[in-house]
């Protein structure tokens, strides 16, 4: 009787090593870019163990390492992607040359700035992004237009724009800027949980407010604080343990292949 192979799916392993997300791993596998030993893998459900030697584009992939997470204060003008077809600078172009391979947690568009989270663990990235996690994203948003408090209040019930439904959004004049809420340029505090593509800009424009600056100041318990623009800071491992507890992946130490 043949033995049943145990282990974890290759797509999950790739995400845990920080190569890519699980979705991206499935695409890479379909392109024939992943091998176990000398065998090209065709299914993202293929099981692997710690003893398997995996290659991505001909380069051997090591075992996953301990989960790490960084805060980054994104400046305007950078694209949240690995490569841009138009040749515009990306987040990854701005990282130090010796920086570990990382995955972005969520996105900010080219004109937005503020807090981005980066991790070396695709499984942790997925956990941070899931709507079921329920973490609030908070922004400071400068808008051009006349603020209508009733329209802002109505966003708490959710809204549909051009056939896309957006969940509850809490928006109010920024605490330190209330005196300017009836001028043409003023600041809002905006909080939401889903973070769909360009959600803040599209929803506010729908109620007559054009966003001319957007800064993410927090993502769940992680704060932008006074981190300078363009700078990185690793979140201590004990903070990750406090936030994720038993759900934080535990990785084995790399084994010698000699």
mmCIF file of C-alpha atoms in Angstrom:
data_model
loop_
_atom_site.group_PDB
_atom_site.id
_atom_site.type_symbol
_atom_site.label_atom_id
_atom_site.label_comp_id
_atom_site.label_asym_id
_atom_site.label_seq_id
_atom_site.Cartn_x
_atom_site.Cartn_y
_atom_site.Cartn_z
ATOM 1 C CA UNK A 1 0.000 0.000 0.000
ATOM 2 C CA UNK A 2 1.397 3.422 -0.969
ATOM 3 C CA UNK A 3 2.005 5.962 1.787
ATOM 4 C CA UNK A 4 0.020 9.190 1.840
ATOM 5 C CA UNK A 5 2.287 12.222 1.377
ATOM 6 C CA UNK A 6 1.934 14.865 4.078
ATOM 7 C CA UNK A 7 3.121 18.433 4.198
ATOM 8 C CA UNK A 8 1.794 21.810 3.098
ATOM 9 C CA UNK A 9 0.663 23.081 -0.274
ATOM 10 C CA UNK A 10 3.366 24.533 -2.468
ATOM 11 C CA UNK A 11 1.419 27.798 -2.905
ATOM 12 C CA UNK A 12 1.303 28.254 0.859
ATOM 13 C CA UNK A 13 5.012 27.459 1.205
ATOM 14 C CA UNK A 14 5.909 30.064 -1.404
ATOM 15 C CA UNK A 15 3.837 32.687 0.397
ATOM 16 C CA UNK A 16 5.416 31.818 3.748
ATOM 17 C CA UNK A 17 8.894 32.337 2.344
ATOM 18 C CA UNK A 18 7.957 35.836 1.193
ATOM 19 C CA UNK A 19 8.316 35.019 -2.499
ATOM 20 C CA UNK A 20 4.772 36.101 -3.312
ATOM 21 C CA UNK A 21 1.154 35.900 -2.207
ATOM 22 C CA UNK A 22 -0.755 32.631 -2.625
ATOM 23 C CA UNK A 23 -2.639 34.043 -5.598
ATOM 24 C CA UNK A 24 0.611 35.099 -7.244
ATOM 25 C CA UNK A 25 2.062 31.662 -6.462
ATOM 26 C CA UNK A 26 -0.749 29.978 -8.396
ATOM 27 C CA UNK A 27 0.070 32.137 -11.430
ATOM 28 C CA UNK A 28 3.785 31.358 -11.190
ATOM 29 C CA UNK A 29 3.051 27.641 -10.965
ATOM 30 C CA UNK A 30 0.822 27.804 -14.071
ATOM 31 C CA UNK A 31 3.731 29.511 -15.885
ATOM 32 C CA UNK A 32 6.054 26.615 -15.074
ATOM 33 C CA UNK A 33 8.384 28.732 -12.940
ATOM 34 C CA UNK A 34 8.381 26.441 -9.890
ATOM 35 C CA UNK A 35 10.203 23.124 -9.510
ATOM 36 C CA UNK A 36 10.543 20.556 -6.754
ATOM 37 C CA UNK A 37 13.926 19.027 -7.398
ATOM 38 C CA UNK A 38 14.054 18.756 -11.187
ATOM 39 C CA UNK A 39 10.284 18.415 -11.634
ATOM 40 C CA UNK A 40 8.194 21.348 -12.859
ATOM 41 C CA UNK A 41 5.097 21.762 -10.674
ATOM 42 C CA UNK A 42 1.714 22.185 -12.346
ATOM 43 C CA UNK A 43 -0.680 22.266 -9.372
ATOM 44 C CA UNK A 44 -0.764 24.757 -6.452
ATOM 45 C CA UNK A 45 -2.150 21.888 -4.340
ATOM 46 C CA UNK A 46 1.129 19.929 -4.622
ATOM 47 C CA UNK A 47 2.366 19.044 -1.138
ATOM 48 C CA UNK A 48 5.903 19.798 0.011
ATOM 49 C CA UNK A 49 7.880 19.070 3.173
ATOM 50 C CA UNK A 50 10.934 20.650 4.788
ATOM 51 C CA UNK A 51 13.173 18.153 2.991
ATOM 52 C CA UNK A 52 12.020 19.163 -0.508
ATOM 53 C CA UNK A 53 14.318 21.394 -2.537
ATOM 54 C CA UNK A 54 12.210 24.047 -4.294
ATOM 55 C CA UNK A 55 13.386 26.258 -7.153
ATOM 56 C CA UNK A 56 11.817 29.498 -8.343
ATOM 57 C CA UNK A 57 13.083 30.691 -11.741
ATOM 58 C CA UNK A 58 16.055 28.373 -11.296
ATOM 59 C CA UNK A 59 17.049 29.644 -7.849
ATOM 60 C CA UNK A 60 16.724 27.518 -4.745
ATOM 61 C CA UNK A 61 14.256 28.739 -2.124
ATOM 62 C CA UNK A 62 15.166 28.291 1.507
ATOM 63 C CA UNK A 63 12.833 27.304 4.307
ATOM 64 C CA UNK A 64 10.542 29.956 5.797
ATOM 65 C CA UNK A 65 12.058 32.093 8.519
ATOM 66 C CA UNK A 66 10.406 33.756 11.501
ATOM 67 C CA UNK A 67 7.677 36.243 10.596
ATOM 68 C CA UNK A 68 8.792 39.877 10.479
ATOM 69 C CA UNK A 69 6.801 43.064 9.929
ATOM 70 C CA UNK A 70 7.921 46.596 9.117
ATOM 71 C CA UNK A 71 6.288 50.039 9.119
ATOM 72 C CA UNK A 72 7.100 52.245 6.141
ATOM 73 C CA UNK A 73 6.145 55.877 5.616
ATOM 74 C CA UNK A 74 5.362 55.921 1.889
ATOM 75 C CA UNK A 75 6.015 59.205 0.073
ATOM 76 C CA UNK A 76 3.852 60.354 -2.819
ATOM 77 C CA UNK A 77 4.979 59.265 -6.267
ATOM 78 C CA UNK A 78 5.794 55.611 -5.575
ATOM 79 C CA UNK A 79 3.838 52.686 -7.063
ATOM 80 C CA UNK A 80 2.827 49.775 -4.832
ATOM 81 C CA UNK A 81 3.945 47.034 -7.204
ATOM 82 C CA UNK A 82 7.064 44.994 -7.943
ATOM 83 C CA UNK A 83 7.470 46.368 -11.473
ATOM 84 C CA UNK A 84 5.708 49.156 -13.313
ATOM 85 C CA UNK A 85 5.259 48.804 -17.113
ATOM 86 C CA UNK A 86 5.530 52.590 -17.426
ATOM 87 C CA UNK A 87 8.863 52.664 -15.622
ATOM 88 C CA UNK A 88 7.638 54.713 -12.677
ATOM 89 C CA UNK A 89 9.502 54.243 -9.349
ATOM 90 C CA UNK A 90 8.070 51.565 -7.051
ATOM 91 C CA UNK A 91 8.126 50.923 -3.322
ATOM 92 C CA UNK A 92 10.668 48.165 -3.919
ATOM 93 C CA UNK A 93 12.987 50.529 -5.795
ATOM 94 C CA UNK A 94 13.079 52.690 -2.674
ATOM 95 C CA UNK A 95 13.988 49.891 -0.234
ATOM 96 C CA UNK A 96 17.619 49.361 0.812
ATOM 97 C CA UNK A 97 19.565 47.025 -1.497
ATOM 98 C CA UNK A 98 20.163 44.476 1.275
ATOM 99 C CA UNK A 99 16.542 44.501 2.478
ATOM 100 C CA UNK A 100 14.900 41.056 2.839
ATOM 101 C CA UNK A 101 12.348 39.886 0.284
ATOM 102 C CA UNK A 102 8.982 41.324 1.421
ATOM 103 C CA UNK A 103 5.328 41.542 0.462
ATOM 104 C CA UNK A 104 3.147 44.633 0.812
ATOM 105 C CA UNK A 105 0.161 44.486 3.134
ATOM 106 C CA UNK A 106 -2.552 46.247 1.161
ATOM 107 C CA UNK A 107 -1.812 49.140 -1.165
ATOM 108 C CA UNK A 108 -1.734 52.931 -1.385
ATOM 109 C CA UNK A 109 -2.120 54.566 -4.788
ATOM 110 C CA UNK A 110 0.655 56.659 -6.332
ATOM 111 C CA UNK A 111 -0.757 59.952 -4.991
ATOM 112 C CA UNK A 112 -1.323 58.662 -1.448
ATOM 113 C CA UNK A 113 1.174 58.600 1.385
ATOM 114 C CA UNK A 114 1.624 57.360 4.888
ATOM 115 C CA UNK A 115 1.657 54.006 6.612
ATOM 116 C CA UNK A 116 2.399 50.837 4.681
ATOM 117 C CA UNK A 117 3.132 47.486 6.291
ATOM 118 C CA UNK A 118 5.656 45.107 4.757
ATOM 119 C CA UNK A 119 6.244 41.495 5.759
ATOM 120 C CA UNK A 120 8.459 38.583 4.781
ATOM 121 C CA UNK A 121 5.527 36.193 5.293
ATOM 122 C CA UNK A 122 2.725 35.903 2.722
ATOM 123 C CA UNK A 123 0.490 34.039 5.163
ATOM 124 C CA UNK A 124 0.760 36.881 7.663
ATOM 125 C CA UNK A 125 0.094 39.389 4.868
ATOM 126 C CA UNK A 126 -3.106 37.575 3.945
ATOM 127 C CA UNK A 127 -4.204 37.491 7.584
ATOM 128 C CA UNK A 128 -3.646 41.231 7.936
ATOM 129 C CA UNK A 129 -5.649 42.020 4.791
ATOM 130 C CA UNK A 130 -8.682 39.801 5.338
ATOM 131 C CA UNK A 131 -11.912 41.775 5.994
ATOM 132 C CA UNK A 132 -12.758 39.218 8.671
ATOM 133 C CA UNK A 133 -9.770 40.496 10.668
ATOM 134 C CA UNK A 134 -11.797 43.673 11.119
ATOM 135 C CA UNK A 135 -8.868 46.024 11.523
ATOM 136 C CA UNK A 136 -9.629 49.679 10.960
ATOM 137 C CA UNK A 137 -7.604 51.762 8.519
ATOM 138 C CA UNK A 138 -7.459 55.436 9.489
ATOM 139 C CA UNK A 139 -6.595 58.371 7.240
ATOM 140 C CA UNK A 140 -6.132 62.119 7.331
ATOM 141 C CA UNK A 141 -7.640 63.461 4.139
ATOM 142 C CA UNK A 142 -7.480 66.980 2.731
ATOM 143 C CA UNK A 143 -10.415 67.792 0.492
ATOM 144 C CA UNK A 144 -11.486 70.618 -1.769
ATOM 145 C CA UNK A 145 -15.158 71.489 -1.579
ATOM 146 C CA UNK A 146 -17.882 72.389 0.873
ATOM 147 C CA UNK A 147 -18.297 69.814 3.643
ATOM 148 C CA UNK A 148 -21.831 68.679 4.303
ATOM 149 C CA UNK A 149 -22.006 66.954 7.688
ATOM 150 C CA UNK A 150 -25.180 65.058 6.836
ATOM 151 C CA UNK A 151 -23.550 63.559 3.726
ATOM 152 C CA UNK A 152 -20.572 62.472 5.817
ATOM 153 C CA UNK A 153 -22.851 60.919 8.427
ATOM 154 C CA UNK A 154 -24.724 58.960 5.736
ATOM 155 C CA UNK A 155 -21.492 57.171 4.774
ATOM 156 C CA UNK A 156 -21.747 55.198 8.015
ATOM 157 C CA UNK A 157 -24.525 53.153 6.385
ATOM 158 C CA UNK A 158 -22.354 52.232 3.402
ATOM 159 C CA UNK A 159 -22.729 53.512 -0.146
ATOM 160 C CA UNK A 160 -22.715 52.265 -3.737
ATOM 161 C CA UNK A 161 -20.755 54.179 -6.384
ATOM 162 C CA UNK A 162 -20.790 53.131 -10.047
ATOM 163 C CA UNK A 163 -22.068 49.685 -9.132
ATOM 164 C CA UNK A 164 -19.476 49.065 -6.396
ATOM 165 C CA UNK A 165 -20.706 48.814 -2.823
ATOM 166 C CA UNK A 166 -18.527 50.253 -0.091
ATOM 167 C CA UNK A 167 -19.038 49.324 3.538
ATOM 168 C CA UNK A 168 -19.450 51.744 6.441
ATOM 169 C CA UNK A 169 -17.085 54.713 6.466
ATOM 170 C CA UNK A 170 -16.709 57.068 9.404
ATOM 171 C CA UNK A 171 -15.743 60.542 8.192
ATOM 172 C CA UNK A 172 -15.707 63.791 10.154
ATOM 173 C CA UNK A 173 -13.863 67.119 10.184
ATOM 174 C CA UNK A 174 -10.389 66.607 11.599
ATOM 175 C CA UNK A 175 -10.309 67.479 15.280
ATOM 176 C CA UNK A 176 -7.650 70.126 14.830
ATOM 177 C CA UNK A 177 -9.259 71.634 11.730
ATOM 178 C CA UNK A 178 -12.917 72.179 12.677
ATOM 179 C CA UNK A 179 -12.630 75.919 12.233
ATOM 180 C CA UNK A 180 -11.984 75.339 8.508
ATOM 181 C CA UNK A 181 -14.777 72.856 7.795
ATOM 182 C CA UNK A 182 -16.705 75.382 5.725
ATOM 183 C CA UNK A 183 -13.737 76.584 3.669
ATOM 184 C CA UNK A 184 -12.742 75.177 0.282
ATOM 185 C CA UNK A 185 -9.741 73.203 1.575
ATOM 186 C CA UNK A 186 -10.100 71.335 4.844
ATOM 187 C CA UNK A 187 -9.049 68.129 6.570
ATOM 188 C CA UNK A 188 -11.149 65.085 7.410
ATOM 189 C CA UNK A 189 -10.556 62.066 9.616
ATOM 190 C CA UNK A 190 -11.659 58.938 7.730
ATOM 191 C CA UNK A 191 -11.890 55.379 9.067
ATOM 192 C CA UNK A 192 -12.884 52.183 7.245
ATOM 193 C CA UNK A 193 -12.346 48.439 7.408
ATOM 194 C CA UNK A 194 -12.340 47.173 3.810
ATOM 195 C CA UNK A 195 -9.925 49.414 1.938
ATOM 196 C CA UNK A 196 -11.045 48.728 -1.642
ATOM 197 C CA UNK A 197 -9.124 50.267 -4.545
ATOM 198 C CA UNK A 198 -9.209 54.093 -4.283
ATOM 199 C CA UNK A 199 -12.192 53.785 -1.952
ATOM 200 C CA UNK A 200 -11.695 57.025 -0.016
ATOM 201 C CA UNK A 201 -11.176 59.120 -3.136
ATOM 202 C CA UNK A 202 -14.146 57.669 -5.010
ATOM 203 C CA UNK A 203 -16.608 57.890 -2.137
ATOM 204 C CA UNK A 204 -15.689 61.447 -1.164
ATOM 205 C CA UNK A 205 -15.768 62.591 -4.776
ATOM 206 C CA UNK A 206 -19.249 61.086 -5.057
ATOM 207 C CA UNK A 207 -20.461 63.445 -2.305
ATOM 208 C CA UNK A 208 -18.750 66.465 -3.891
ATOM 209 C CA UNK A 209 -15.348 66.494 -2.201
ATOM 210 C CA UNK A 210 -12.168 66.202 -4.248
ATOM 211 C CA UNK A 211 -9.251 64.635 -2.383
ATOM 212 C CA UNK A 212 -5.972 66.501 -2.874
ATOM 213 C CA UNK A 213 -3.986 64.782 -0.134
ATOM 214 C CA UNK A 214 -4.439 61.417 1.582
ATOM 215 C CA UNK A 215 -2.291 60.118 4.437
ATOM 216 C CA UNK A 216 -2.845 56.736 6.092
ATOM 217 C CA UNK A 217 -2.044 57.176 9.765
ATOM 218 C CA UNK A 218 -2.851 53.703 11.112
ATOM 219 C CA UNK A 219 -3.606 50.128 10.097
ATOM 220 C CA UNK A 220 -5.218 48.231 12.946
ATOM 221 C CA UNK A 221 -3.001 48.650 16.017
ATOM 222 C CA UNK A 222 -0.008 49.837 13.977
ATOM 223 C CA UNK A 223 0.511 53.598 13.887
ATOM 224 C CA UNK A 224 2.415 55.883 11.514
ATOM 225 C CA UNK A 225 3.375 58.065 14.457
ATOM 226 C CA UNK A 226 6.408 60.252 13.837
ATOM 227 C CA UNK A 227 8.121 57.897 11.400
ATOM 228 C CA UNK A 228 9.824 60.194 8.837
ATOM 229 C CA UNK A 229 8.762 60.064 5.193
ATOM 230 C CA UNK A 230 10.590 57.323 3.294
ATOM 231 C CA UNK A 231 11.825 55.605 6.458
ATOM 232 C CA UNK A 232 11.374 52.019 7.671
ATOM 233 C CA UNK A 233 11.072 50.632 11.169
ATOM 234 C CA UNK A 234 10.706 46.984 12.120
ATOM 235 C CA UNK A 235 7.897 46.115 14.521
ATOM 236 C CA UNK A 236 9.383 44.190 17.462
ATOM 237 C CA UNK A 237 8.679 40.456 17.583
ATOM 238 C CA UNK A 238 7.063 40.727 21.022
ATOM 239 C CA UNK A 239 4.531 43.205 19.585
ATOM 240 C CA UNK A 240 3.642 40.706 16.846
ATOM 241 C CA UNK A 241 3.251 38.004 19.467
ATOM 242 C CA UNK A 242 0.954 40.268 21.507
ATOM 243 C CA UNK A 243 -1.229 41.002 18.468
ATOM 244 C CA UNK A 244 -1.414 37.552 16.916
ATOM 245 C CA UNK A 245 -0.762 35.148 19.767
ATOM 246 C CA UNK A 246 -1.053 31.511 18.731
ATOM 247 C CA UNK A 247 -2.060 32.463 15.173
ATOM 248 C CA UNK A 248 1.432 33.821 14.433
ATOM 249 C CA UNK A 249 3.150 31.177 12.300
ATOM 250 C CA UNK A 250 6.041 29.304 13.909
ATOM 251 C CA UNK A 251 8.749 28.314 11.472
ATOM 252 C CA UNK A 252 11.417 25.642 11.844
ATOM 253 C CA UNK A 253 15.076 26.541 11.836
ATOM 254 C CA UNK A 254 16.704 25.830 8.460
ATOM 255 C CA UNK A 255 18.196 22.349 8.315
ATOM 256 C CA UNK A 256 21.613 21.670 6.880
ATOM 257 C CA UNK A 257 21.505 19.855 3.556
ATOM 258 C CA UNK A 258 24.994 18.418 4.051
#
